[in-house]
Short mmCIF file of C-alpha atoms and ligand atoms in Angstrom, two decimals:
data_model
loop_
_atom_site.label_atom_id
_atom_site.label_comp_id
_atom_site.label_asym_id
_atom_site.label_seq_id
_atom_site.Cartn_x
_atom_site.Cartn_y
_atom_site.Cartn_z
CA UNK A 6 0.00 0.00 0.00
CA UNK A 7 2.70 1.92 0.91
CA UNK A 8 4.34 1.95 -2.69
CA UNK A 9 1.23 2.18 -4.02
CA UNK A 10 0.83 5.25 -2.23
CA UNK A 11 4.51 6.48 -2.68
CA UNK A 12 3.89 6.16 -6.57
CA UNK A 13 0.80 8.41 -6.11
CA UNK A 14 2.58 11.47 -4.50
CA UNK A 15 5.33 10.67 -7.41
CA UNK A 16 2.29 11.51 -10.16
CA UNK A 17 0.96 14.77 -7.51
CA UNK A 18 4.54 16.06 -8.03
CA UNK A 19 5.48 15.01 -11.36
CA UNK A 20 2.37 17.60 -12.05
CA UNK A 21 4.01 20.36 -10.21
CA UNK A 22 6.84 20.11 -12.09
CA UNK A 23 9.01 17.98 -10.24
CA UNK A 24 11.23 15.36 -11.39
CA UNK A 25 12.73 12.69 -10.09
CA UNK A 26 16.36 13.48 -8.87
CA UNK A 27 19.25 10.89 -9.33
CA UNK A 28 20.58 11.62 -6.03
CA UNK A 29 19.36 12.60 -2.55
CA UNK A 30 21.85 15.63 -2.34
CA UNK A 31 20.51 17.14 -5.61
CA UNK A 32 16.82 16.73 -4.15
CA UNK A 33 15.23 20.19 -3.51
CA UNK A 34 12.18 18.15 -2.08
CA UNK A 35 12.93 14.96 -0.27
CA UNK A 36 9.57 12.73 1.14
CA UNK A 37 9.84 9.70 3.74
CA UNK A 38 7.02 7.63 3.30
CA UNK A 39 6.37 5.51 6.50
CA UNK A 40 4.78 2.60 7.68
CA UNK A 41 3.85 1.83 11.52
CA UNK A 42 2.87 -1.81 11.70
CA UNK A 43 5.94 -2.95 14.22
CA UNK A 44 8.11 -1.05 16.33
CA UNK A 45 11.14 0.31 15.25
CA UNK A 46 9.90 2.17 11.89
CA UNK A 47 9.54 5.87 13.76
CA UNK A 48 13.16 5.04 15.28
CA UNK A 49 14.27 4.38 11.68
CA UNK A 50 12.55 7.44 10.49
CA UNK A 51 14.77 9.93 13.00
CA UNK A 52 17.69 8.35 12.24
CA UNK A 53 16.96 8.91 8.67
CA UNK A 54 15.85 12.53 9.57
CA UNK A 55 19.18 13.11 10.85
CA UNK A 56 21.14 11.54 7.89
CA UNK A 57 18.82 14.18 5.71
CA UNK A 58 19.29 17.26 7.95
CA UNK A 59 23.19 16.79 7.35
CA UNK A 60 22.36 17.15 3.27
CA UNK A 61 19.82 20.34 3.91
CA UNK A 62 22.53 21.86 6.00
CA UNK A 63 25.28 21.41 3.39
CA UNK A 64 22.99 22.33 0.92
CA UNK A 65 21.86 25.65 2.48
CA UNK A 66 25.91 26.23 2.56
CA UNK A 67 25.48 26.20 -1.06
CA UNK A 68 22.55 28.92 -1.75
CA UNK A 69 20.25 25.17 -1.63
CA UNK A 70 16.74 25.20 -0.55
CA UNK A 71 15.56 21.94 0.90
CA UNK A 72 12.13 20.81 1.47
CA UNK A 73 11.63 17.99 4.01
CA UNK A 74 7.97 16.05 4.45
CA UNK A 75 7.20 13.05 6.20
CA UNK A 76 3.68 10.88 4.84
CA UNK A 77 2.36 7.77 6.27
CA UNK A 78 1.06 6.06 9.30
CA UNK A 79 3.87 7.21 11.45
CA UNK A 80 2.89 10.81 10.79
CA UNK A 81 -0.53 9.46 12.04
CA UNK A 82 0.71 8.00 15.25
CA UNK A 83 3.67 10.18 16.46
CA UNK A 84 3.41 13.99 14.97
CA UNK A 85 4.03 15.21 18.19
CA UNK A 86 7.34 13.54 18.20
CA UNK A 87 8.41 14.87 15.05
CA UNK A 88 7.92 18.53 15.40
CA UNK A 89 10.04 17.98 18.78
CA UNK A 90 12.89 15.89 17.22
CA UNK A 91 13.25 16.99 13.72
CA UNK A 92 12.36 20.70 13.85
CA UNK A 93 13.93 21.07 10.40
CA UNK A 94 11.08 19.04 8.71
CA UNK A 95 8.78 21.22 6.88
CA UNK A 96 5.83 18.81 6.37
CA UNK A 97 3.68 15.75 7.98
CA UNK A 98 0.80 14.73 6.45
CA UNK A 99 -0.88 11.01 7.58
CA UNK A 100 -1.89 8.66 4.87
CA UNK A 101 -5.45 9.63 4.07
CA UNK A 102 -4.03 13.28 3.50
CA UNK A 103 -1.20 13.69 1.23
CA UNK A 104 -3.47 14.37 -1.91
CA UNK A 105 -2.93 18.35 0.15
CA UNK A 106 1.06 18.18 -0.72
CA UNK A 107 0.62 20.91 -3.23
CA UNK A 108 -1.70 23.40 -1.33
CA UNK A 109 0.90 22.72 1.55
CA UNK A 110 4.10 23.36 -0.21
CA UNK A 111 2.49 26.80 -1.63
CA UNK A 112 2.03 27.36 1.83
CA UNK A 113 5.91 26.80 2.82
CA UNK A 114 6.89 28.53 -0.20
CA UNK A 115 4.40 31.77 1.08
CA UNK A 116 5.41 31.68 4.94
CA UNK A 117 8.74 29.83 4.27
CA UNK A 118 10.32 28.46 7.47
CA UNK A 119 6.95 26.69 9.39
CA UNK A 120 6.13 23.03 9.77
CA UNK A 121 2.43 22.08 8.27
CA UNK A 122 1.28 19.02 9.85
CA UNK A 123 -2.04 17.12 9.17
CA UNK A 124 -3.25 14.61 10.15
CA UNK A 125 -6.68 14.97 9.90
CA UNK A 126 -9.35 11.97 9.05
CA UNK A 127 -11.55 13.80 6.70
CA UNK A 128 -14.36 12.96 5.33
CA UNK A 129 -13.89 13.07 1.88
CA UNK A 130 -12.08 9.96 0.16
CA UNK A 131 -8.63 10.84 -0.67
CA UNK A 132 -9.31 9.33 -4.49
CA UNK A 133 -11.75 11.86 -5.12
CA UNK A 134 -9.09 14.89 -5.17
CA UNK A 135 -5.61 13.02 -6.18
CA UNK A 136 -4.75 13.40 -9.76
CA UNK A 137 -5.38 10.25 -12.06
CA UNK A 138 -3.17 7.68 -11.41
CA UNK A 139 -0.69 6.99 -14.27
CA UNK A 140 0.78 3.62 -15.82
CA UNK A 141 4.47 3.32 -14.16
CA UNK A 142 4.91 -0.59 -16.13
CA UNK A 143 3.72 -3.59 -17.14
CA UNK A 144 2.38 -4.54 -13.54
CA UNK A 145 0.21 -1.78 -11.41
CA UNK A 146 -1.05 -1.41 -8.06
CA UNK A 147 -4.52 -0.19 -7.70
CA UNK A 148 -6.04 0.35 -4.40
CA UNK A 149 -9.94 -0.36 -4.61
CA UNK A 150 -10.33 -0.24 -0.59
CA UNK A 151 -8.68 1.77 2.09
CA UNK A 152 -8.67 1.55 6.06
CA UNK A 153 -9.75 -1.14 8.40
CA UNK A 154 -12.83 -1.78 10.72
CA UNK A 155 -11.63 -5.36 12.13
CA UNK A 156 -9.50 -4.46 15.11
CA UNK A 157 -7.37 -7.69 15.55
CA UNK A 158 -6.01 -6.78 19.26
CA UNK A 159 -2.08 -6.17 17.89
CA UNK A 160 -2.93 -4.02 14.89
CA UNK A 161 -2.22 -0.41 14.76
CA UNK A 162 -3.83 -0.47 10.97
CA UNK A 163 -7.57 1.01 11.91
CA UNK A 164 -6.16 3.90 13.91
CA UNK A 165 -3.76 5.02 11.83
CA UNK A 166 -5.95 4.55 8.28
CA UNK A 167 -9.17 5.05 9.67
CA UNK A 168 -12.50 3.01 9.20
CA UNK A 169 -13.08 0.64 6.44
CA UNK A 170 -14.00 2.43 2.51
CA UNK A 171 -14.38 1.39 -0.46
CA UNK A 172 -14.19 3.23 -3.95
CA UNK A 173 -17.03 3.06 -6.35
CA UNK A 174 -16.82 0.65 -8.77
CA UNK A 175 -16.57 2.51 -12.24
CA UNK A 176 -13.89 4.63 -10.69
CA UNK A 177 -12.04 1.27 -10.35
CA UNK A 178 -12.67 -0.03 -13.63
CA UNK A 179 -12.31 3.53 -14.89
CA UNK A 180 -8.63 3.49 -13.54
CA UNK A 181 -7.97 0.14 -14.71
CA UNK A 182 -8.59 1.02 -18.14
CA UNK A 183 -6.14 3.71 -18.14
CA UNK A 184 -3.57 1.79 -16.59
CA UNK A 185 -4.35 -0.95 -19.21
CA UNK A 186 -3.91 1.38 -22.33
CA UNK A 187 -0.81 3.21 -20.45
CA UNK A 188 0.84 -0.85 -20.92
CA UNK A 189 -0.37 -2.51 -17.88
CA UNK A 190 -0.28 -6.07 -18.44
CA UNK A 191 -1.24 -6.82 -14.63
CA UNK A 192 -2.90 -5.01 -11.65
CA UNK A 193 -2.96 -6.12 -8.32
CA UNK A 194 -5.79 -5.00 -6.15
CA UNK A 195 -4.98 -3.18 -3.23
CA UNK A 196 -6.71 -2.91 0.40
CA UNK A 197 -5.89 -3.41 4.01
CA UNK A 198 -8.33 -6.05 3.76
CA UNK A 199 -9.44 -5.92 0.18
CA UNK A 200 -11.84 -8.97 0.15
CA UNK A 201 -14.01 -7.10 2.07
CA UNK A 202 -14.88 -4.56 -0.49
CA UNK A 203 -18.43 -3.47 -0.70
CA UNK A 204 -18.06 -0.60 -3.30
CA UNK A 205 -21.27 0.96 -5.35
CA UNK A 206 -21.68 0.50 -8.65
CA UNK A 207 -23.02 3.52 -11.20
CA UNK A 208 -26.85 2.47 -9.82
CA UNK A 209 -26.05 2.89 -6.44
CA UNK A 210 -26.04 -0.98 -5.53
CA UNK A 211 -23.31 -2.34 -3.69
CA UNK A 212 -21.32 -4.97 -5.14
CA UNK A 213 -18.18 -7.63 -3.68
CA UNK A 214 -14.91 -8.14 -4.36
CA UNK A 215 -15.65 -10.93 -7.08
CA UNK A 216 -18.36 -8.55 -8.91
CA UNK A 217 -15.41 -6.29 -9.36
CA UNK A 218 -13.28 -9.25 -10.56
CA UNK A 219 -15.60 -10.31 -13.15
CA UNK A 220 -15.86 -7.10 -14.39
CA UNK A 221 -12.08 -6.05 -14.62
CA UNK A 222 -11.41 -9.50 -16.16
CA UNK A 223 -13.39 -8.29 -19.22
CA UNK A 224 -10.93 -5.38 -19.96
CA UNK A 225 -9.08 -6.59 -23.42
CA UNK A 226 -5.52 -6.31 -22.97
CA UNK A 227 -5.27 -6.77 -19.00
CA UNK A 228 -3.42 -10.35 -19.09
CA UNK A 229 -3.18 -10.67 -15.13
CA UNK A 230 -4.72 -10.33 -11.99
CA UNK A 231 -4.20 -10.59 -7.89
CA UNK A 232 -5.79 -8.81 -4.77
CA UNK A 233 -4.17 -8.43 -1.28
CA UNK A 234 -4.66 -8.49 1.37
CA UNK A 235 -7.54 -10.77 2.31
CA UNK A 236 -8.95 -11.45 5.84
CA UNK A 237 -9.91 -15.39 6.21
CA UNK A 238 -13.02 -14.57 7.26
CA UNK A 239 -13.97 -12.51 4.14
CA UNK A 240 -13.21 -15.33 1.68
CA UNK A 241 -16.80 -16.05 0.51
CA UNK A 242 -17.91 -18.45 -2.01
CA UNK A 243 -18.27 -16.17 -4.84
CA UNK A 244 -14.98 -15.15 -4.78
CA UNK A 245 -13.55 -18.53 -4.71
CA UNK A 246 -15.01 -19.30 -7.84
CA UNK A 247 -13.29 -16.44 -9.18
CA UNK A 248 -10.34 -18.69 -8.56
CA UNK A 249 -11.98 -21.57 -10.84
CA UNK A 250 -13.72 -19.20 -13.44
CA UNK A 251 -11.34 -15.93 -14.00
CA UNK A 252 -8.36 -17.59 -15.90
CA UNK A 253 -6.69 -13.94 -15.95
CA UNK A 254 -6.98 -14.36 -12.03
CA UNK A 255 -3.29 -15.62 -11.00
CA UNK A 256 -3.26 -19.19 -9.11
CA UNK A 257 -1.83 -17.57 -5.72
CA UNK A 258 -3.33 -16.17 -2.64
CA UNK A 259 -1.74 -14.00 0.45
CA UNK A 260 -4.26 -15.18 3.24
CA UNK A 261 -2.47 -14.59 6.31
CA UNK A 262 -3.56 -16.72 9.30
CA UNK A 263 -1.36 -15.44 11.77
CA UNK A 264 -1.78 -18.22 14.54
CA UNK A 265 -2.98 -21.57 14.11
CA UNK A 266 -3.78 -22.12 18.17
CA UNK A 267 -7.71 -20.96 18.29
CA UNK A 268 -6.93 -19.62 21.98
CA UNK A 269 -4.71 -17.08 20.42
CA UNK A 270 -7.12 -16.71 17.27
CA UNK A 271 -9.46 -15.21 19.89
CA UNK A 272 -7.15 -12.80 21.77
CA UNK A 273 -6.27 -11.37 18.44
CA UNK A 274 -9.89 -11.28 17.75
CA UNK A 275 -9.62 -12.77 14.45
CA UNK A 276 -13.24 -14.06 13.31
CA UNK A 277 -11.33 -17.32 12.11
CA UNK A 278 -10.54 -20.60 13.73
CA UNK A 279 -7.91 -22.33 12.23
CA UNK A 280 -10.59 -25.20 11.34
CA UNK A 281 -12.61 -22.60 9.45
CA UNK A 282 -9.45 -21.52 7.51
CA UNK A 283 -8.61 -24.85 6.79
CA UNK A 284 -11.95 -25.69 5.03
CA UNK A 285 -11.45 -22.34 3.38
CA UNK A 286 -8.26 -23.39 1.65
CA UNK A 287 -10.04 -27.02 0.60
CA UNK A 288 -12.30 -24.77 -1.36
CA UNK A 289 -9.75 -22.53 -2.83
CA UNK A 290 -7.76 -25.81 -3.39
CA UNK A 291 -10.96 -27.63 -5.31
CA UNK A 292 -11.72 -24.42 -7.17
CA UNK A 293 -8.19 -24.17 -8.20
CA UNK A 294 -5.87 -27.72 -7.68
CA UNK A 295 -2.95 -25.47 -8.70
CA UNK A 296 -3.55 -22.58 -6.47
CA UNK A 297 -0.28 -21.52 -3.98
CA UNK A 298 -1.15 -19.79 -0.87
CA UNK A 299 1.40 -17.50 1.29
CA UNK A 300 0.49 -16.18 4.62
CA UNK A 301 1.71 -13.68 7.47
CA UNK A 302 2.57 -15.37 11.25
CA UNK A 303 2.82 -13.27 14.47
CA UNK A 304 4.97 -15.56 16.92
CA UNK A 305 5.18 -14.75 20.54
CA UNK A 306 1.54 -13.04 21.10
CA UNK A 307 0.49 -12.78 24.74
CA UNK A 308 -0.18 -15.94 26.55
CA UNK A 309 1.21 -17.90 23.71
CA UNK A 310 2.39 -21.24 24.82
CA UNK A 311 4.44 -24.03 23.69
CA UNK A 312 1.43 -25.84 22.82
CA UNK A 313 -0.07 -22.57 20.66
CA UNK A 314 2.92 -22.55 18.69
CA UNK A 315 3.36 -26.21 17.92
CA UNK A 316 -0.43 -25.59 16.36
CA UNK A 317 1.12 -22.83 14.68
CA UNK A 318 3.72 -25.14 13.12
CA UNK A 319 1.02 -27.87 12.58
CA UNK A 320 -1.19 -25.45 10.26
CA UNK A 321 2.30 -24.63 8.20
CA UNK A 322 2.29 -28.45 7.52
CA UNK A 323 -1.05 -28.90 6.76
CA UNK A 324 -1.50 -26.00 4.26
CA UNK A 325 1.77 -26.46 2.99
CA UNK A 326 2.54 -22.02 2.07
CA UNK A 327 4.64 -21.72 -0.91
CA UNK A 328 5.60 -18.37 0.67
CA UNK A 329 5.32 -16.40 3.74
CA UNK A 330 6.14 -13.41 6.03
CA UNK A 331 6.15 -13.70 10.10
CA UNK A 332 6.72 -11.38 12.75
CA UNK A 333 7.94 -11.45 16.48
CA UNK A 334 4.86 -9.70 18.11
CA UNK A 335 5.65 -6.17 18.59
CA UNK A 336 3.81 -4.08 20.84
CA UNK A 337 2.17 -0.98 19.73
CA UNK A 338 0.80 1.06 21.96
CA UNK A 339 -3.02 1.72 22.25
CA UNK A 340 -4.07 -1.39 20.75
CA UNK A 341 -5.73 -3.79 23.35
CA UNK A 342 -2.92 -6.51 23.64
CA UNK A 343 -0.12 -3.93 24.19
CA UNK A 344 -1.53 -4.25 27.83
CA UNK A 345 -2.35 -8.03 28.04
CA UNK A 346 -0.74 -9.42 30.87
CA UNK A 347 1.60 -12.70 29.83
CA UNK A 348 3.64 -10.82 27.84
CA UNK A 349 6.02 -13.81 26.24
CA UNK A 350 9.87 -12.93 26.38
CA UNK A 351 11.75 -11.62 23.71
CA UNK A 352 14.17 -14.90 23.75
CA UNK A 353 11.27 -16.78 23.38
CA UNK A 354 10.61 -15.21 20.53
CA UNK A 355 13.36 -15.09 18.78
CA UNK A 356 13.43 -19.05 19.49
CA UNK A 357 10.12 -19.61 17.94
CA UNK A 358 10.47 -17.39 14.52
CA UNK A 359 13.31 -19.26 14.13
CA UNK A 360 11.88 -22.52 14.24
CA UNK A 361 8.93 -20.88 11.90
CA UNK A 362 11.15 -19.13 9.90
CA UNK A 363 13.26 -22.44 9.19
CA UNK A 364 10.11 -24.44 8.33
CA UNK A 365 8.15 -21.98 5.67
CA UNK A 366 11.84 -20.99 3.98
CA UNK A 367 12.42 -24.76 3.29
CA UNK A 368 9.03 -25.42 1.94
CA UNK A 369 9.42 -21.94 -0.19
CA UNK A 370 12.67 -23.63 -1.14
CA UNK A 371 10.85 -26.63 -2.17
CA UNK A 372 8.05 -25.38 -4.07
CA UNK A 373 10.67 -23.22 -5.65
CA UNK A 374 12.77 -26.36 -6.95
CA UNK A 375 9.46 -28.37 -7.91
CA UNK A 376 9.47 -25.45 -10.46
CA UNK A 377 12.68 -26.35 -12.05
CA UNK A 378 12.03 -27.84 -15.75
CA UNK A 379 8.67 -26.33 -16.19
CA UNK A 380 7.56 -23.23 -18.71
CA UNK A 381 5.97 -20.85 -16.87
CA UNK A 382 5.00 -17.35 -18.08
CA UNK A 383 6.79 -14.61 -16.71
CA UNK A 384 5.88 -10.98 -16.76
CA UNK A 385 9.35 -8.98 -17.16
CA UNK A 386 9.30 -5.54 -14.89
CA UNK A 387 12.99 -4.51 -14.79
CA UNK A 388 16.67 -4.45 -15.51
CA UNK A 389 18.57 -7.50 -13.29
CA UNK A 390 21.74 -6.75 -11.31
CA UNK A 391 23.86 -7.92 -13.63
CA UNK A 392 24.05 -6.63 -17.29
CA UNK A 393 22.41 -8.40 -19.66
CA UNK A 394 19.95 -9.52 -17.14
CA UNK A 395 16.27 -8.88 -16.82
CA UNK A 396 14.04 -9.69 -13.78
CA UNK A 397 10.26 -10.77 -13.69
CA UNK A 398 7.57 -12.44 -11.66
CA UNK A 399 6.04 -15.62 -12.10
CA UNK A 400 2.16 -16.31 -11.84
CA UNK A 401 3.23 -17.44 -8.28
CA UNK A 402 4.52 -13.98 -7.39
CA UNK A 403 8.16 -15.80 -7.31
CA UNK A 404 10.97 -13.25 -8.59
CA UNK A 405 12.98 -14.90 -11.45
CA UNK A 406 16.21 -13.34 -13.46
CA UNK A 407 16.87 -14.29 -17.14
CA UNK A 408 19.05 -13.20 -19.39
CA UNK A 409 17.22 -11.15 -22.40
CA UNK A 410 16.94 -7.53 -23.84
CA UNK A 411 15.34 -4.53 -22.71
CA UNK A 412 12.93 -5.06 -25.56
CA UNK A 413 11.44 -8.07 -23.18
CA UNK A 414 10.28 -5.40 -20.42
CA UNK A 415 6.83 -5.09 -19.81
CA UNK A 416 6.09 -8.40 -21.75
CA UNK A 417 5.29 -11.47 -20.53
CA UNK A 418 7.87 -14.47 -21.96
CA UNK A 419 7.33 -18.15 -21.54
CA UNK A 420 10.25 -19.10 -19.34
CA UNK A 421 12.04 -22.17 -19.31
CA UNK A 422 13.03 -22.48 -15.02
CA UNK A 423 16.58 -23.64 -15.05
CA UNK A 424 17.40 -23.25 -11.39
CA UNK A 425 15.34 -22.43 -8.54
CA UNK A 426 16.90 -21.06 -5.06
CA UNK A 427 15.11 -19.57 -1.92
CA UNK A 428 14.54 -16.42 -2.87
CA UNK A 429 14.34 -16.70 -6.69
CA UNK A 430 14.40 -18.64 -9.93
CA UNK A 431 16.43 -18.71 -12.78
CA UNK A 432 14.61 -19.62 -16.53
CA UNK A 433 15.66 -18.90 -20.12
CA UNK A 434 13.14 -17.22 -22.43
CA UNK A 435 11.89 -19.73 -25.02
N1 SAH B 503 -4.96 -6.79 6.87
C1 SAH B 503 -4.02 -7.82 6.82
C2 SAH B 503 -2.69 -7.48 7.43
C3 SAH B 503 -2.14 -6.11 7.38
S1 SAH B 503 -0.77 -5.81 8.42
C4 SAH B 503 -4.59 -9.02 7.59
O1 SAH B 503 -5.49 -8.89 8.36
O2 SAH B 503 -4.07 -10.09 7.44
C5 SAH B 503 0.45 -6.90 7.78
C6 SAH B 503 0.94 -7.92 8.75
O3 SAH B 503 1.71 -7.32 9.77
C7 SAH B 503 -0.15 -8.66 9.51
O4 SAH B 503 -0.72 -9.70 8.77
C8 SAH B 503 0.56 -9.17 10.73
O5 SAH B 503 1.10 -10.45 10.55
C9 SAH B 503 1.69 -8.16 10.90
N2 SAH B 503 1.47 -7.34 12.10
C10 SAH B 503 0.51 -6.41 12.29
N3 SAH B 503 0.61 -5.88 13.54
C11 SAH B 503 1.66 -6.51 14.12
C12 SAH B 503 2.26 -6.43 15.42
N4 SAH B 503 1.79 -5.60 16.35
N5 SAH B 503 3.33 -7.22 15.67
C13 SAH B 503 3.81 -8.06 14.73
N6 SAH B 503 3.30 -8.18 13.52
C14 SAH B 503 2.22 -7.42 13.21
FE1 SF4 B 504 -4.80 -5.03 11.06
FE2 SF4 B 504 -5.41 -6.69 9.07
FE3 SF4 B 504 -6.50 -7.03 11.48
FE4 SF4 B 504 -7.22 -4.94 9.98
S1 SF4 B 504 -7.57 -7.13 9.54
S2 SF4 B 504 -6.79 -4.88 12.16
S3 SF4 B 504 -5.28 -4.44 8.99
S4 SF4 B 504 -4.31 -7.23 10.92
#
């Protein structure tokens, strides 16, 4: 969401007249976009802060102006903080306002030297007054749903982007369009919990997450589609016949479970037991036998046990992820289980991701190595590392370098996998 959002304040500014500089010191205008979700991310912001003052004080040496802003859901948590420690920042806007960047740099520009913060949660949706979105490549992110009204105990997500919204339909489809004729080959539907979307269509009637599916599979020349991220719960049977009917609809789902002990299920207030989820990914496997599923895992909640986690682990064996992300719990404060008592111990912790972590990376291994020999298409997005190299994605959302021309960007190749490694796969283009 965050890049998606990132990508919109690029478009705001490339309208102003900005453009993108090649390097931070020749940056007359330099944005940290942030994210809130653990601890640790506003501690990383100062110390960024303080790397950037040192360039806007060398560049003021030189006759150089420097505009500082900070976006995002630390803005929305700590503003406070950051008009005590980084006086020098000119700008904080939260994540549901930044579509005001340009009314608030005319401001600095008119009263020079003050600090604008906002983080107001306005009415208005923030899609209604950005700028249309434009096509950065063959694979886009478009966010159909914003904000959060679930409230799992840990989650910082619904105060810091508000209450659930969705946009209307033909304002999706509208976007999508342009995106497609702009070269989009791919979009990937974005929302804090995007399989809950209850958007209106052009009659006023409100329509689901597979409605919306259906109707952006239509579009002629959009070759691929995804949606993250979805909450268990949500996954109704509609849209898992998406995953049997929509052949542009990619075989690969991010569901994250986050514990497989029901105890802990509850003290998260999830509105999923880990039986529930498992009959949800029998249908998702019978709609589609070749579907891969990836999750996210908290380890170390409160009052997790031994005997929680080993459920945990049991889940990763019976679902079998072909990817996943997990977390040592991290408290954040003003959500409900910041203040649970059986707070579990940060070695403890560490101990179980480890065990975790060791599990789902073999099994990504796996999966990754099962891949080796097939063709699989591959949609190309950018140069590799190495020259001559280019580097795509796989239907599976797996990251694969081949060697090939620029020409192959923004294309999708059949690809011959030749080697397949943890993190990524090797193919030829056939
Ligand atoms: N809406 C999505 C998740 C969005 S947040 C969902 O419900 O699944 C992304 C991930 O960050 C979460 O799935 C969770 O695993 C992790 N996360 C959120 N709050 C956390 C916390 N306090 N400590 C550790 N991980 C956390
Ligand atoms: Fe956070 Fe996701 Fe739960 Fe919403 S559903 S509160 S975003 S973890």
């Amino acid at each position: 969401m965050n890049v998606y959002d990132s990508g919109r304040i690029a478009v705001i500014l490339e309208n102003m007249g900005y453009k993108a500089a090649s390097k931070v010191e020749e940056a007359d205008l330099i944005i940290f976009n942030t994210c809130h979700i653990r601890e640790k991310a506003a501690e990383k912001l100062f110390s960024d802060l303080g790397r950037i003052e040192i360039i806007k004080n060398e560049r003021a040496e030189r006759g150089l102006e420097t505009i500082i802003g900070v976006v995002g859901c630390v803005v929305q948590a700590e503003n406070e903080q950051i008009a005590v420690r980084a006086p020098y920042v000119n700008f904080a806007t939260g994540p549901l306002t930044y579509y005001r960047i340009p009314e608030i740099l005319q401001r600095i520009a008119a009263e020079k030297n003050i600090c604008v913060i906002d983080t107001d949660f306005p009415a208005e949706s923030k899609f209604d007054f950005l700028p249309q979105n434009k096509c950065s490549g063959g694979c886009s992110y478009l966010a159909i749903q914003e904000g959060c009204n679930n409230f799992c105990t840990y989650c910082i997500v619904p105060y810091t982007r508000g209450v659930e919204t969705s946009r209307p339909i033909e304002d999706i489809i509208a976007e999508a369009k342009r995106l497609v004729e702009g070269g989009t080959l791919e979009i990937n539907l974005l929302g804090q919990n995007v399989n809950s979307y209850h958007g209106e269509d052009a009659n006023g009637k409100e329509r689901n997450l597979a409605y919306l599916l259906n109707k952006l599979s239509e579009i002629d020349g959009l070759k691929r589609l995804r949606y993250t991220t979805s909450y268990p719960a949500d996954m109704n049977d509609e849209l898992i016949a998406c995953h049997k009917d929509l052949s542009k609809l990619m075989p690969y789902l991010h569901l994250p479970l986050q514990s497989g002990s029901d105890k802990i299920l509850k003290a998260m207030n999830r509105r999923h037991t880990s039986g529930q989820y498992l009959n949800i990914v029998e249908k998702l496997k019978n709609a589609n036998p070749r579907i891969g599923l990836s999750s996210d895992f908290i380890v170390g909640f409160p009052g997790e046990t031994d005997d929680d986690f080993r459920a945990t682990m049991d889940m990763v064996e019976k679902v079998n992820y072909i990817q996943a992300f997990s977390f040592k719990y991290s408290r954040r404060a003003g959500t409900p289980a910041a203040v649970y008592p059986n707070q579990v111990e940060e070695k403890v912790k560490q101990k179980r991701l480890a065990v975790l972590q060791d599990d789902l990376f073999s099994r990504q291994l796996n999966f990754n190595k099962e891949c080796v020999g097939k063709i699989m298409p591959v949609l190309f997005e950018s140069k590799g590392r190495k020259n001559g190299e280019i580097f795509g994605r796989t239907p599976y959302m797996q990251t694969l370098v081949a060697k090939g021309g620029l020409e192959n960007l923004n294309k999708i190749k059949n690809v011959e996998i030749t080697s397949g490694g943890m993190n990524s796969l090797n193919g030829v283009i056939k």
